[in-house]
Tab-separated table of C-alpha atoms in Angstrom:
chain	number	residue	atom	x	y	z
A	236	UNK	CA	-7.182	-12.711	27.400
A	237	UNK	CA	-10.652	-13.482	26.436
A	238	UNK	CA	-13.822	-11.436	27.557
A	239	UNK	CA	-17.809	-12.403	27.660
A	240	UNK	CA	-19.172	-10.542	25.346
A	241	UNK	CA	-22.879	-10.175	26.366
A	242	UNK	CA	-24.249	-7.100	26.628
A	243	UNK	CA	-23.417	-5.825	30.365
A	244	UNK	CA	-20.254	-7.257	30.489
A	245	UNK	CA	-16.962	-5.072	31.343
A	246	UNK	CA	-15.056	-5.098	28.172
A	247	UNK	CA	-11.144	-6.081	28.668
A	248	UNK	CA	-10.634	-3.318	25.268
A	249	UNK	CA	-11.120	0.024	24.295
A	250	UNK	CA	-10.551	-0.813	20.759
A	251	UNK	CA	-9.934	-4.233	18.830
A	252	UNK	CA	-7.968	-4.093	15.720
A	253	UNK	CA	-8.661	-6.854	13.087
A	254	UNK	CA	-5.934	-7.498	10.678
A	255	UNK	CA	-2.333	-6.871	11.677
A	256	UNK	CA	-0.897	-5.713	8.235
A	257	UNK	CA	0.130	-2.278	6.764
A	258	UNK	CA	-3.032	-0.288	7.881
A	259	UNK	CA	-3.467	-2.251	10.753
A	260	UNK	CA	-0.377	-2.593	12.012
A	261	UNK	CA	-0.447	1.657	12.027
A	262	UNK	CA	-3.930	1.641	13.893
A	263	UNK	CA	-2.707	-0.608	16.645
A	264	UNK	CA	0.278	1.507	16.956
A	265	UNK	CA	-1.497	5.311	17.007
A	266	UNK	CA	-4.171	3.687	19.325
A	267	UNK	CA	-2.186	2.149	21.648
A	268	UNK	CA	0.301	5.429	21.785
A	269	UNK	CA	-2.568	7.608	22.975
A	270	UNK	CA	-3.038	5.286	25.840
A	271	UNK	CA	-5.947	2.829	24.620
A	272	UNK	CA	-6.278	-0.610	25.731
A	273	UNK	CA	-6.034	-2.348	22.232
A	274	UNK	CA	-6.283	-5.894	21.122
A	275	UNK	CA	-4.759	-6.998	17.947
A	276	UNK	CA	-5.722	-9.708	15.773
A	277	UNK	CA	-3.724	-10.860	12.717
A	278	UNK	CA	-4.914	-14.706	11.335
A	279	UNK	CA	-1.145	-15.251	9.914
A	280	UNK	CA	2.149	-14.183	11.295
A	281	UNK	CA	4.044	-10.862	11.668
A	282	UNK	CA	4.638	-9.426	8.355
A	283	UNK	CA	3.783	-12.388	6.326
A	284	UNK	CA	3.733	-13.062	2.411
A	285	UNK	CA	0.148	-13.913	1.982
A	286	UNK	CA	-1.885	-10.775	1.127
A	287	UNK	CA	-0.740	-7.320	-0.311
A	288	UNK	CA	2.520	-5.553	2.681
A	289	UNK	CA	5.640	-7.582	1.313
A	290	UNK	CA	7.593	-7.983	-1.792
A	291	UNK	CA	10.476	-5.979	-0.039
A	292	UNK	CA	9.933	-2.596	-1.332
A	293	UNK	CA	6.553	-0.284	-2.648
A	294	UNK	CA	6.916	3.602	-3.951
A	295	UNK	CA	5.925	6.543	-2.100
A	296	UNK	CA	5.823	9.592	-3.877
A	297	UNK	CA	4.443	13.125	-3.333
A	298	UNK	CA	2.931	14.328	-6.973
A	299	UNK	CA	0.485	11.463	-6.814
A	300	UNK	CA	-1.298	11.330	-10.423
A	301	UNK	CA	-4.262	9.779	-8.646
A	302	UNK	CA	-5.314	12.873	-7.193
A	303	UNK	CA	-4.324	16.217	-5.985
A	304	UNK	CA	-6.935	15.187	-2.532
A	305	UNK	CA	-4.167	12.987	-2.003
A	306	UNK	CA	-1.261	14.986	-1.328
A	307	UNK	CA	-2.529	16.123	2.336
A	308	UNK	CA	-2.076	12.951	3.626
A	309	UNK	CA	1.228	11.668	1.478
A	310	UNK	CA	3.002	15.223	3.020
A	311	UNK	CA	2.046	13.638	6.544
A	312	UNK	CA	2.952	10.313	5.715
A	313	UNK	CA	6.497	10.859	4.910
A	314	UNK	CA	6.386	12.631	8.340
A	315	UNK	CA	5.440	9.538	9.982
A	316	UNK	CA	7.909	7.238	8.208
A	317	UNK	CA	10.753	9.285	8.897
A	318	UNK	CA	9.013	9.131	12.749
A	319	UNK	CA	9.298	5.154	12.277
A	320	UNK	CA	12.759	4.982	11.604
A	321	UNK	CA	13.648	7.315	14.472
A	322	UNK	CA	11.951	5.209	16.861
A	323	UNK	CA	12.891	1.791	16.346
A	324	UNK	CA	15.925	2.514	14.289
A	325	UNK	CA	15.029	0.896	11.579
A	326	UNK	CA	15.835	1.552	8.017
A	327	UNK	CA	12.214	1.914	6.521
A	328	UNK	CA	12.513	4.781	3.536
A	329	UNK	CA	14.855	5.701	0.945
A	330	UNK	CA	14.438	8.862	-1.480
A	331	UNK	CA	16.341	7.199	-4.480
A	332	UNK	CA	14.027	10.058	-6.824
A	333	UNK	CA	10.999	8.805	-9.003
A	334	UNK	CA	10.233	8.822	-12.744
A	335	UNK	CA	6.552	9.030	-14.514
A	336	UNK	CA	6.987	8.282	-17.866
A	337	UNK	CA	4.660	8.271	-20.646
A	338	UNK	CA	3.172	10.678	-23.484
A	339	UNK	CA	2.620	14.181	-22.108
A	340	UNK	CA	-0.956	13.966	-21.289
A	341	UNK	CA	-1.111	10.371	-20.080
A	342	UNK	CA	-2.718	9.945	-16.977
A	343	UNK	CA	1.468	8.808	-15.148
A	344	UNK	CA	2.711	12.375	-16.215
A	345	UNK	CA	-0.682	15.122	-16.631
A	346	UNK	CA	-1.900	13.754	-13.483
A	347	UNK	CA	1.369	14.232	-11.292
A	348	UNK	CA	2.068	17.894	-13.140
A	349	UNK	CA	-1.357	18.743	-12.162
A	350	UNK	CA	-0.898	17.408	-8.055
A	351	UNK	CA	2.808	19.200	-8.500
A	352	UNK	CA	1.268	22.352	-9.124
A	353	UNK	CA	-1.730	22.523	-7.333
A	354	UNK	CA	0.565	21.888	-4.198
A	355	UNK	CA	3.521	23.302	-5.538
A	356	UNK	CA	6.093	20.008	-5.072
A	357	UNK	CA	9.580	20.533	-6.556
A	358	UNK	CA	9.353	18.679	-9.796
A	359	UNK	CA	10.782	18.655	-12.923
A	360	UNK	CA	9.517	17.485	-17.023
A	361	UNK	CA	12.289	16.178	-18.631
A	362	UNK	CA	12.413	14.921	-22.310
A	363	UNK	CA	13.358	11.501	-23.741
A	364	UNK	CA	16.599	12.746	-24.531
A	365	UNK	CA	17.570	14.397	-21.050
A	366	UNK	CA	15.747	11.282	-19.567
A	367	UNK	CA	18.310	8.869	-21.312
A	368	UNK	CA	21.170	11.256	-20.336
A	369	UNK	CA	20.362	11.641	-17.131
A	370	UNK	CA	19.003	7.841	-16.206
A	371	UNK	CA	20.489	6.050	-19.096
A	372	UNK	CA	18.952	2.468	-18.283
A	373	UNK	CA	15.794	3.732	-19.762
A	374	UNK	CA	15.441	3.934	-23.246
A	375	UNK	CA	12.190	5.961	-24.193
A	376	UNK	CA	11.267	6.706	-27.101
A	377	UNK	CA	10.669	10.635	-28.561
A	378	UNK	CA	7.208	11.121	-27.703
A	379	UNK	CA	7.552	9.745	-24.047
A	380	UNK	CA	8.575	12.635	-21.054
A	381	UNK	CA	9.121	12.304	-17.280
A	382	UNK	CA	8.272	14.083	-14.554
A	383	UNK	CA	11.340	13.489	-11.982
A	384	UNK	CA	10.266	13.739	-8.386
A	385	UNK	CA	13.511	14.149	-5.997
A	386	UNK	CA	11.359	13.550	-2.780
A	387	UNK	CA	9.971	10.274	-4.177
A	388	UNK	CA	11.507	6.757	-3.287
A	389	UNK	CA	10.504	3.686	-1.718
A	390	UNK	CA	9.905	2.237	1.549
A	391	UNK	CA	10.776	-1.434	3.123
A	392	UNK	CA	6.879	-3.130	3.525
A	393	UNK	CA	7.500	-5.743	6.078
A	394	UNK	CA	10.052	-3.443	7.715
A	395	UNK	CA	7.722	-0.795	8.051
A	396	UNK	CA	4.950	-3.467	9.460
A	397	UNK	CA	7.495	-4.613	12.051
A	398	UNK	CA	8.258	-1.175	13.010
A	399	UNK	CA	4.598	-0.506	13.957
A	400	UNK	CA	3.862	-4.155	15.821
A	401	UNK	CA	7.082	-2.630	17.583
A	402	UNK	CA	6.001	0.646	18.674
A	403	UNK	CA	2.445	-0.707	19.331
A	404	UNK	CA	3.468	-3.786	22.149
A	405	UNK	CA	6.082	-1.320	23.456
A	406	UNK	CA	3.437	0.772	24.577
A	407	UNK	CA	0.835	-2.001	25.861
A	408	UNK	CA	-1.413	-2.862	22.606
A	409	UNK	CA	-2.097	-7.335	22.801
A	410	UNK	CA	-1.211	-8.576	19.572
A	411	UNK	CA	-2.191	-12.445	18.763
A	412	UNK	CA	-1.006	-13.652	15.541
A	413	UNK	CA	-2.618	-17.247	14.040
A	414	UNK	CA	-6.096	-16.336	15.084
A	415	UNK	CA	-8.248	-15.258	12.357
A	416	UNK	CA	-11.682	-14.119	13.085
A	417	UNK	CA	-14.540	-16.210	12.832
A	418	UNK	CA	-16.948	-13.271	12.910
A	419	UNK	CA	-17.681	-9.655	14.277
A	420	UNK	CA	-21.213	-7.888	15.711
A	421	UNK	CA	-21.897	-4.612	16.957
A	422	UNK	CA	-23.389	-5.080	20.531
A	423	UNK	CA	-27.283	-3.625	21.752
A	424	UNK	CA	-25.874	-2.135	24.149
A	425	UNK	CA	-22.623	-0.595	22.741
A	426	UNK	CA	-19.578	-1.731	22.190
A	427	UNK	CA	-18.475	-4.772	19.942
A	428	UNK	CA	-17.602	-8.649	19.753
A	429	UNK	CA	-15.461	-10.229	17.953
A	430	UNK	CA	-15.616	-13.961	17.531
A	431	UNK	CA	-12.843	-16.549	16.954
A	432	UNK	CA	-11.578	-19.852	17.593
A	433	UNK	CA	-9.728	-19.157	20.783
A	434	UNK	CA	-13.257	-17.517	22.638
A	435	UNK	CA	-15.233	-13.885	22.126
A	436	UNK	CA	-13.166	-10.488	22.377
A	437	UNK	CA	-15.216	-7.262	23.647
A	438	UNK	CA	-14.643	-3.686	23.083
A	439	UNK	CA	-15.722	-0.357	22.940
A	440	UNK	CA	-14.720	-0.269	19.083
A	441	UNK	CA	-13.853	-2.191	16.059
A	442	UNK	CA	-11.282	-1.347	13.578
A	443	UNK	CA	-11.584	-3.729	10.528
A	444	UNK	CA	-8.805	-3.895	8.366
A	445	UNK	CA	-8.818	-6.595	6.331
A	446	UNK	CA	-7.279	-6.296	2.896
A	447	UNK	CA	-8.285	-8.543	0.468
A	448	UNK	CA	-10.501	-10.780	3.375
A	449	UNK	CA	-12.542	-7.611	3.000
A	450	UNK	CA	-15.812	-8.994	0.541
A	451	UNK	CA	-15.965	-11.677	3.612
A	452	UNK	CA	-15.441	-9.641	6.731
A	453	UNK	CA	-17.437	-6.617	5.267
A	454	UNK	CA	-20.015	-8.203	3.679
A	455	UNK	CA	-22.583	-6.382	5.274
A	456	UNK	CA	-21.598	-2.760	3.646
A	457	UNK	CA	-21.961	-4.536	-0.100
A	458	UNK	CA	-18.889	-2.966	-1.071
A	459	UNK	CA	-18.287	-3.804	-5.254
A	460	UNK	CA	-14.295	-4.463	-4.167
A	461	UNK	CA	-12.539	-6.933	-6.637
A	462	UNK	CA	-9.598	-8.830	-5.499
A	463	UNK	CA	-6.714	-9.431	-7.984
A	464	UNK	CA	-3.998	-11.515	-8.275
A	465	UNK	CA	-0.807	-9.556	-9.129
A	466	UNK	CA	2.876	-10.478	-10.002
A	467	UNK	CA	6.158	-9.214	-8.915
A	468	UNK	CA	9.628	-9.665	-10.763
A	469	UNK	CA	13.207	-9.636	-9.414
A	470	UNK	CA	15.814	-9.688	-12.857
A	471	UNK	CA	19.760	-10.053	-12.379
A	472	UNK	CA	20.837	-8.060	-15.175
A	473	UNK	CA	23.556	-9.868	-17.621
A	474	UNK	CA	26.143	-6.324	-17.399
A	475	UNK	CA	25.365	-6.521	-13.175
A	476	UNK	CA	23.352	-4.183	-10.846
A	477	UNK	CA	25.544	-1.634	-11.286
A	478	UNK	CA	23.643	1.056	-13.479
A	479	UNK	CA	20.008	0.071	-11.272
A	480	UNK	CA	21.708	1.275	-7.820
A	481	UNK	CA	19.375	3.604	-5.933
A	482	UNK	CA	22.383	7.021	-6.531
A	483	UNK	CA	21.751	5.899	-10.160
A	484	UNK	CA	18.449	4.630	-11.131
A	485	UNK	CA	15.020	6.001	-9.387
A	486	UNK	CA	11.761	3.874	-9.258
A	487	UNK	CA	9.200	4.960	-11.780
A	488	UNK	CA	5.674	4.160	-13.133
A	489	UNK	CA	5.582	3.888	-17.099
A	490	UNK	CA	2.295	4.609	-18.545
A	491	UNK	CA	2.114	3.399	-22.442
A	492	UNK	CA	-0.560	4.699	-25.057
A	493	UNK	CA	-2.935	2.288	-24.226
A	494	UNK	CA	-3.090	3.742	-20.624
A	495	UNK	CA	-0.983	0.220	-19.658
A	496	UNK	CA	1.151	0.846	-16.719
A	497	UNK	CA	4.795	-0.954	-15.456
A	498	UNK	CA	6.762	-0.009	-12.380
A	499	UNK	CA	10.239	-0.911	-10.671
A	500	UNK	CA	12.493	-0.277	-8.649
A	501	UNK	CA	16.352	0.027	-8.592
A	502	UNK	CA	18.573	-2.340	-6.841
A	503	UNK	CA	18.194	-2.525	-2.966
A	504	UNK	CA	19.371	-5.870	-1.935
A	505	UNK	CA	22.790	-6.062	-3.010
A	506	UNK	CA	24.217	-7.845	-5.989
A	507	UNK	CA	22.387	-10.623	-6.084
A	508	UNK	CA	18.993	-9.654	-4.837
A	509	UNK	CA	17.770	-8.588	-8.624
A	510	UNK	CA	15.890	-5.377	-10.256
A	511	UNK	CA	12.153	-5.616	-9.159
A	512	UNK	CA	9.432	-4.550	-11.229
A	513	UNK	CA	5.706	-5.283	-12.183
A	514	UNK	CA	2.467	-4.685	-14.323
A	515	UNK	CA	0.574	-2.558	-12.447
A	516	UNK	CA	-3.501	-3.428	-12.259
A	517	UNK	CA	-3.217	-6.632	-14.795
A	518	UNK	CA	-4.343	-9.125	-12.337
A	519	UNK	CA	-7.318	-12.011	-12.715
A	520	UNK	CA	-10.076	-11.955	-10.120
A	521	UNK	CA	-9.358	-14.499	-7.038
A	522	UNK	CA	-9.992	-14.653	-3.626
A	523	UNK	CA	-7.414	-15.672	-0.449
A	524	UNK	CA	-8.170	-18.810	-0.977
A	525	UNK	CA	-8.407	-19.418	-4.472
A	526	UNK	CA	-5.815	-17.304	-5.544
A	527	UNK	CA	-2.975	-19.239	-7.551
A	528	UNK	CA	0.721	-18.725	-6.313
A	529	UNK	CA	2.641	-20.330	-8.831
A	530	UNK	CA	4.024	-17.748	-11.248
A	531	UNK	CA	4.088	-19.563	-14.878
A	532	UNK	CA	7.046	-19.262	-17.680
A	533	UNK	CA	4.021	-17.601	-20.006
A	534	UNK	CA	3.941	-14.967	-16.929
A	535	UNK	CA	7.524	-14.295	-17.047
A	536	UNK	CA	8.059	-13.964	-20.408
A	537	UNK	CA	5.383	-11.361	-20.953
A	538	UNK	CA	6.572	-9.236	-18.635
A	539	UNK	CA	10.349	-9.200	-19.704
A	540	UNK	CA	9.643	-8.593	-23.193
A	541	UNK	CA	7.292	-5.845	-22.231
A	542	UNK	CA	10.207	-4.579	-19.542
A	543	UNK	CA	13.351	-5.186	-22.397
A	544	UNK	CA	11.966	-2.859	-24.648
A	545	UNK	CA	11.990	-0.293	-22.550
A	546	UNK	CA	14.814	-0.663	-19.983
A	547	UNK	CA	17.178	-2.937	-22.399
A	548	UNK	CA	19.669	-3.886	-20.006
A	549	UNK	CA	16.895	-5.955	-18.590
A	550	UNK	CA	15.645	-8.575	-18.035
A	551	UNK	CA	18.696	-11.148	-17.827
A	552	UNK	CA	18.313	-13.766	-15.278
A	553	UNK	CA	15.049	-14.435	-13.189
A	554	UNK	CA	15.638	-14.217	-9.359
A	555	UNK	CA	12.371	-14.534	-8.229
A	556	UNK	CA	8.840	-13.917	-8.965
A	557	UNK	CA	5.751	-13.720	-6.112
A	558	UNK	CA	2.472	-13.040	-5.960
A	559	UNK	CA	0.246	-10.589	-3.913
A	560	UNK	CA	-3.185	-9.273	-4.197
A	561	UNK	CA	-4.595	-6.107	-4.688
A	562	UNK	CA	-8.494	-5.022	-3.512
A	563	UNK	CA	-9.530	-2.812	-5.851
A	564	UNK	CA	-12.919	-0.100	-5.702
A	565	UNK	CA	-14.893	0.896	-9.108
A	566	UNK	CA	-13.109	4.429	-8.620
A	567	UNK	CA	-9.492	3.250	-7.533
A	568	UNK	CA	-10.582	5.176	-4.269
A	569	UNK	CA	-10.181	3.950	-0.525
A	570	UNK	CA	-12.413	2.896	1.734
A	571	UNK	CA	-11.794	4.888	5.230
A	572	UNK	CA	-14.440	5.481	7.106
A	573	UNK	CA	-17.066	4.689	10.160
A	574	UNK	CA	-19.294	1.733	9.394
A	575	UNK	CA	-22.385	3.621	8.241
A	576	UNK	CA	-24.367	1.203	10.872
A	577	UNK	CA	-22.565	0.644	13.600
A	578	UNK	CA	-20.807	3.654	14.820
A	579	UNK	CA	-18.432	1.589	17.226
A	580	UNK	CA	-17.019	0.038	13.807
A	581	UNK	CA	-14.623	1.577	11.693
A	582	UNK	CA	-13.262	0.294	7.879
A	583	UNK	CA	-10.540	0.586	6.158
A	584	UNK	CA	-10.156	-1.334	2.785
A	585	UNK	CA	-9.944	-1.114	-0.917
A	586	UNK	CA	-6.735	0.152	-1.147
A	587	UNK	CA	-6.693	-0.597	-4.656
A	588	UNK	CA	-2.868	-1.238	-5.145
A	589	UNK	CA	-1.228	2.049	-4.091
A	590	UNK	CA	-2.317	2.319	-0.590
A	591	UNK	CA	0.548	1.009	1.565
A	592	UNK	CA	2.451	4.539	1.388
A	593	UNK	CA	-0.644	5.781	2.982
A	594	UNK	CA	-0.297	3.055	5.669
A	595	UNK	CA	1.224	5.356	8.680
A	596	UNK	CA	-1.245	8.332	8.133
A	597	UNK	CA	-4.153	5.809	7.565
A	598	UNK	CA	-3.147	4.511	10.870
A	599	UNK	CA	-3.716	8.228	12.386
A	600	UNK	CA	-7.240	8.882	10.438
A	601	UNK	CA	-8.051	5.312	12.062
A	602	UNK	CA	-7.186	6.170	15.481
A	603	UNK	CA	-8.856	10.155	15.634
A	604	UNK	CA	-12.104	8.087	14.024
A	605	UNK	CA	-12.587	4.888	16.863
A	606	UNK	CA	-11.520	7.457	20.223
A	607	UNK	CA	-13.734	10.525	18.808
A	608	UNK	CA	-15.671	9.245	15.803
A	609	UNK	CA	-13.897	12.464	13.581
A	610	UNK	CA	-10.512	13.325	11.659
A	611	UNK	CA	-8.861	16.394	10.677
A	612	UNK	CA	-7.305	14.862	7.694
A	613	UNK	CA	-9.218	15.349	4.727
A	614	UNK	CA	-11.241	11.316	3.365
A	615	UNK	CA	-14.530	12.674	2.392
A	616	UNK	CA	-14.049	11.375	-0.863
A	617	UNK	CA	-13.172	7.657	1.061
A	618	UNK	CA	-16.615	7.189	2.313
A	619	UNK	CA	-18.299	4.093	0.760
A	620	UNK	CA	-21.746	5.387	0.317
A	621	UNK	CA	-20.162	6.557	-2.902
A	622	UNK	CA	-19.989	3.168	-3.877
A	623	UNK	CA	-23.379	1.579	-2.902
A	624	UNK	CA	-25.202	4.791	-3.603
A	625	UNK	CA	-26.642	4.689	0.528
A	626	UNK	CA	-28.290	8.217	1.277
């Protein structure tokens, strides 16, 4: 369905979502539960590999060393995940417990004892000796602690991106996939239009979310975002899978003295589906289109020596490697927000690598802010003036 978009014409939407992937995929979905006529725009397919919602798995955890601010919405995300699973019976999230490792005040482990007790979340600092007794494919050395979460885990990406295209076409939201847009404005008279190859879309409101397409589609806000090119690893491990099975090996973050930070994973895909685990922020600038997806032996190599000192029953065998990107603000910080010019706009970007867990609560804060321009959830410090120092 297309719709004139000139001024005084009726618009066929309440709300037009741009970008189909982990934040908007949750937009469409809260929008279209609360009765709104949406229209959903995605410029690849359903769940796809090309920007930052796949690699089969991403952490969620609850004593978030980013920020105490953060834990608000994290509490009501697991809520919605478990709500995911319920409705479309899909297996989305498992609690396998999570590890952040490094020296005692690095910013892995002072940062998630702070969150922890500021919100008082079950945790626990264990020592290098009670972390190889407890988890012994890890292998830290004496001046390296943990703090093990119980309630953290992981969660399924493009599972969790199906789920919410699911929920949102069961209850009426238009979803076209392959149909990137060529352009947005906010209408004199109200409303929006959004422009692509197939005709002109009109609405009351805009939600943009548009990962690392963000410098292009937001242009206008001058956002300082940098988009980064970042690796993932799957290992077979020579001894098996055995010791990295989710009852015996949690995910974790390892922070190293120079503030350097891996993560992983433990087993999920059976025997032969590998150990998954990464660099975390180590990327080279790119763009969508620019950005190179060939992973290179020099690549590989880095990363398992970095990963065999410190889990040795790994690496063993490459599975597979992939890339993704992240968009990362100066501060690490969202973007959530109404445009600060066009109130019938909303953004969401700059997720800066470790927003998907976010991705069902974002989808909330993005539906209370297009149907009454306000949240309850707390994203004052989200607002992008911060970052282009607008009154």
């Amino acid at each position: 369905m297309t719709s004139a978009a000139s001024p005084g014409a009726a618009r066929a939407y309440d709300v037009i979502v741009l970008g189909l992937g982990a934040m908007g995929s949750a937009a469409a979905d809260r929008l279209a539960a609360r009765g709104s006529r949406v229209l959903g725009l995605e410029r690849f397919t359903p769940a796809h590999a090309h920007g930052s919602s796949h690699g089969g798995s991403r952490i969620v955890r609850q004593s978030y060393f980013e920020g105490a601010g953060y834990v608000p919405l994290l509490l009501r995300s697991y809520e919605l995940f478990e709500r995911l699973e319920r409705e479309t019976g899909r297996e989305i999230m498992l609690r396998c417990g999570g590890l952040m490792l490094g020296r005692e005040d690095s910013a892995a482990v002072a940062g998630s004892r702070h969150s922890a007790a500021v919100w008082d979340l079950p945790h626990e600092l264990l020592d290098a000796a009670e972390i190889r007794r407890r988890f012994p494919a890890f292998a830290p050395g004496k001046d390296v602690v943990g703090l093990y979460e119980e309630r953290a885990g992981l969660v399924r990406p493009e599972e969790t991106v199906r789920a919410q295209l699911q929920l949102a076409a069961a209850a009426g939201a238009e979803l076209r996939f392959g149909e990137p847009a060529a352009g947005w404005r906010a209408l004199p008279g109200g409303g929006v239009e959004v422009r692509t190859a197939e005709g002109s879309y009109a609405a009351d409101h805009l939600v943009i979310c548009p990962g690392a397409w963000a410098p292009e589609l937001l242009a206008d806000l001058g956002l300082p975002l940098r988009v980064e090119r970042q690796l993932m690893f799957w290992f077979q491990p020579a001894g098996g899978v055995g010791p990295y099975l989710p009852e015996r090996h949690p995910i974790y973050i390892w922070e190293d003295p120079t503030g350097s930070q891996i993560y992983g994973f433990p087993a999920i895909d059976g025997p032969e589906g590998g150990v998954k685990g990464a660099f975390f922020r180590s990327g080279a600038e790119c763009t969508p289109d620019t950005i190179d997806r060939t992973v290179y032996p020099e690549e590989i190599e880095e990363f398992a020596t970095y990963l065999g000192a410190r889990l040795p029953g790994l690496p063993g065998r490459l599975v597979r490697a992939a890339t993704c990107m992240y968009t990362t603000t100066p501060d690490e910080h969202f973007v959530i927000a109404p445009h600060p010019r066009h109130p019938a706009v909303t953004v969401a970007c700059g997720f800066s690598g470790h927003g998907f867990k976010f991705a069902p609560v974002v989808g909330e804060i993005l539906a209370d802010l297009a149907l009454t321009g306000e949240t309850a959830h707390p994203i004052g410090m989200f607002r992008p003036e911060r970052l282009t120092g607008a009154a």
